[in-house]
Amino acid sequence: MGEEIKVIVFALAEEEYGVEVEQVRTIERMQPMTRVPKTPDFVKGVINLRGVVTPVIDLRGRFGFQESEYTDSTRIIIVSVKDIEVGLIVDSANDVIDVDTDNIDDPPEIVGGIKAKYLRGIAKVNDTRLLILLNLEEVLNKNEIIQLENLEE
């Protein structure tokens, strides 16, 4: 057995994804956002989270999926990447599970239309579930992170 990592499982367009717990600050319900001009469409705006202005992006839009109406189960997962906090809008956040690093395979070139660079790997869970692990540093690529840093000022 390899080491185990704790992963937060969330749903997006009928698929299950995961991000490592260490990268997650909090999971919030949907809330009103302030739009920011001259940002990509998937940047939905900023929220004031306990006194911290946090940019929020819609992961469906980021990955080129059709965006959907927000529901009662829609969540904003607040993640921290390179000292920047960003909210990720997901369809629902379901679970925290342990994943054995030996059960994580390299991602294929494209999974469900998402380029491999956005993915850390595919985790096999209990032989019945596949979980797509995100590489948050790529999901929020450097140019966008710089743009998002500027939003915080």
Coordinates of C-alpha atoms in Angstrom, one line a residue:
M1 CA 0.0 0.0 0.0
G2 CA 1.1 3.5 -0.8
E3 CA 0.3 6.4 1.4
E4 CA -3.3 7.5 1.7
I5 CA -4.5 11.0 0.8
K6 CA -7.8 12.5 2.0
V7 CA -9.8 13.7 -0.9
I8 CA -13.0 15.8 -1.1
V9 CA -15.4 14.3 -3.6
F10 CA -17.6 16.6 -5.7
A11 CA -19.9 16.2 -8.6
L12 CA -19.7 18.2 -11.9
A13 CA -21.8 17.3 -14.9
E14 CA -22.6 13.7 -13.9
E15 CA -18.9 12.9 -13.0
E16 CA -17.1 12.6 -9.7
Y17 CA -14.0 14.7 -9.1
G18 CA -11.7 15.1 -6.2
V19 CA -9.3 17.6 -4.7
E20 CA -7.0 17.0 -1.8
V21 CA -8.3 18.0 1.5
E22 CA -5.0 20.0 2.2
Q23 CA -6.0 22.3 -0.6
V24 CA -9.5 22.9 0.6
R25 CA -10.3 25.7 3.1
T26 CA -14.1 25.5 3.4
I27 CA -17.2 24.4 1.5
E28 CA -19.8 27.1 1.3
R29 CA -23.4 27.4 0.0
M30 CA -24.0 29.5 -3.0
Q31 CA -24.1 33.2 -2.2
P32 CA -24.5 36.5 -4.1
M33 CA -21.3 37.5 -6.0
T34 CA -20.0 40.8 -7.3
R35 CA -19.2 40.6 -11.0
V36 CA -15.8 41.8 -12.0
P37 CA -15.4 43.4 -15.5
K38 CA -12.9 42.2 -18.0
T39 CA -12.6 38.7 -16.6
P40 CA -13.1 35.4 -18.5
D41 CA -16.8 34.2 -18.5
F42 CA -16.1 31.4 -16.1
V43 CA -14.9 33.9 -13.4
K44 CA -18.3 34.5 -11.8
G45 CA -17.1 37.3 -9.5
V46 CA -15.9 37.8 -6.0
I47 CA -17.5 37.1 -2.6
N48 CA -16.6 38.5 0.8
L49 CA -15.8 35.5 2.9
R50 CA -15.3 36.4 6.5
G51 CA -13.6 39.6 5.5
V52 CA -11.5 38.1 2.7
V53 CA -12.4 39.0 -0.9
T54 CA -12.3 35.7 -2.7
P55 CA -12.6 35.3 -6.5
V56 CA -15.1 32.5 -7.6
I57 CA -14.9 30.5 -10.8
D58 CA -17.5 28.1 -12.3
L59 CA -15.7 24.8 -12.9
R60 CA -18.3 23.8 -15.5
G61 CA -17.4 26.9 -17.5
R62 CA -13.7 26.4 -16.9
F63 CA -13.8 23.0 -18.4
G64 CA -16.0 24.0 -21.3
F65 CA -19.1 22.1 -20.0
Q66 CA -22.5 23.6 -20.4
E67 CA -23.2 25.7 -17.3
S68 CA -26.3 24.8 -15.4
E69 CA -28.7 26.5 -13.0
Y70 CA -27.5 26.6 -9.5
T71 CA -29.5 24.5 -7.1
D72 CA -29.8 23.9 -3.3
S73 CA -26.9 21.4 -3.6
T74 CA -24.6 23.7 -5.6
R75 CA -21.5 24.5 -3.5
I76 CA -18.5 26.8 -3.6
I77 CA -15.4 24.9 -2.6
I78 CA -12.8 27.4 -1.3
V79 CA -9.4 26.1 -2.3
S80 CA -5.9 27.5 -1.7
V81 CA -3.4 27.4 -4.5
K82 CA 0.0 29.1 -4.0
D83 CA -1.3 31.3 -1.2
I84 CA -4.4 32.5 -3.2
E85 CA -7.8 31.5 -2.2
V86 CA -10.3 30.8 -5.0
G87 CA -13.9 29.5 -4.9
L88 CA -14.8 26.7 -7.3
I89 CA -18.5 26.4 -8.1
V90 CA -19.5 22.7 -8.2
D91 CA -22.8 20.8 -8.6
S92 CA -22.5 19.3 -5.2
A93 CA -19.8 18.3 -2.6
N94 CA -20.5 14.8 -1.5
D95 CA -17.9 13.1 0.5
V96 CA -14.5 12.9 2.0
I97 CA -12.6 9.7 1.3
D98 CA -9.2 8.2 1.7
V99 CA -7.4 7.3 -1.6
D100 CA -4.4 5.1 -1.7
T101 CA -1.7 6.8 -3.9
D102 CA -0.9 3.4 -5.4
N103 CA -4.5 3.4 -6.9
I104 CA -3.9 6.7 -8.8
D105 CA -3.2 6.3 -12.5
D106 CA -1.9 8.9 -14.8
P107 CA -4.7 10.6 -16.6
P108 CA -5.5 9.8 -20.3
E109 CA -5.0 12.6 -22.7
I110 CA -8.6 13.7 -22.5
V111 CA -11.2 12.7 -20.0
G112 CA -14.8 13.8 -20.6
G113 CA -13.5 16.7 -22.7
I114 CA -11.0 17.9 -20.0
K115 CA -7.4 18.2 -21.1
A116 CA -4.9 16.0 -19.1
K117 CA -3.0 19.0 -17.9
Y118 CA -5.9 19.8 -15.6
L119 CA -5.8 16.4 -14.0
R120 CA -3.6 14.9 -11.4
G121 CA -4.8 11.4 -12.2
I122 CA -7.6 8.9 -12.0
A123 CA -8.1 7.3 -8.7
K124 CA -9.7 3.8 -8.4
V125 CA -11.8 3.7 -5.2
N126 CA -13.3 0.3 -4.0
D127 CA -12.9 -1.2 -7.5
T128 CA -16.3 0.3 -8.4
R129 CA -15.7 4.0 -8.5
L130 CA -13.4 6.2 -10.6
L131 CA -12.5 9.6 -9.3
I132 CA -11.0 12.3 -11.4
L133 CA -8.4 14.1 -9.3
L134 CA -7.8 17.7 -10.3
N135 CA -4.5 19.4 -10.6
L136 CA -5.6 22.8 -9.1
E137 CA -2.4 24.6 -10.1
E138 CA -3.3 24.0 -13.8
V139 CA -7.0 24.5 -13.4
L140 CA -6.0 28.0 -12.2
N141 CA -3.2 28.5 -14.6
K142 CA -0.6 31.1 -13.9
N143 CA -2.0 33.9 -16.0
E144 CA -5.4 33.5 -14.4
I145 CA -3.9 33.4 -11.0
I146 CA -2.1 36.7 -11.6
Q147 CA -5.5 38.1 -12.8
L148 CA -7.2 36.7 -9.7
E149 CA -4.4 38.1 -7.4
N150 CA -5.1 41.5 -8.9
L151 CA -8.8 41.2 -8.0
E152 CA -7.9 40.8 -4.4
E153 CA -6.2 44.2 -4.2

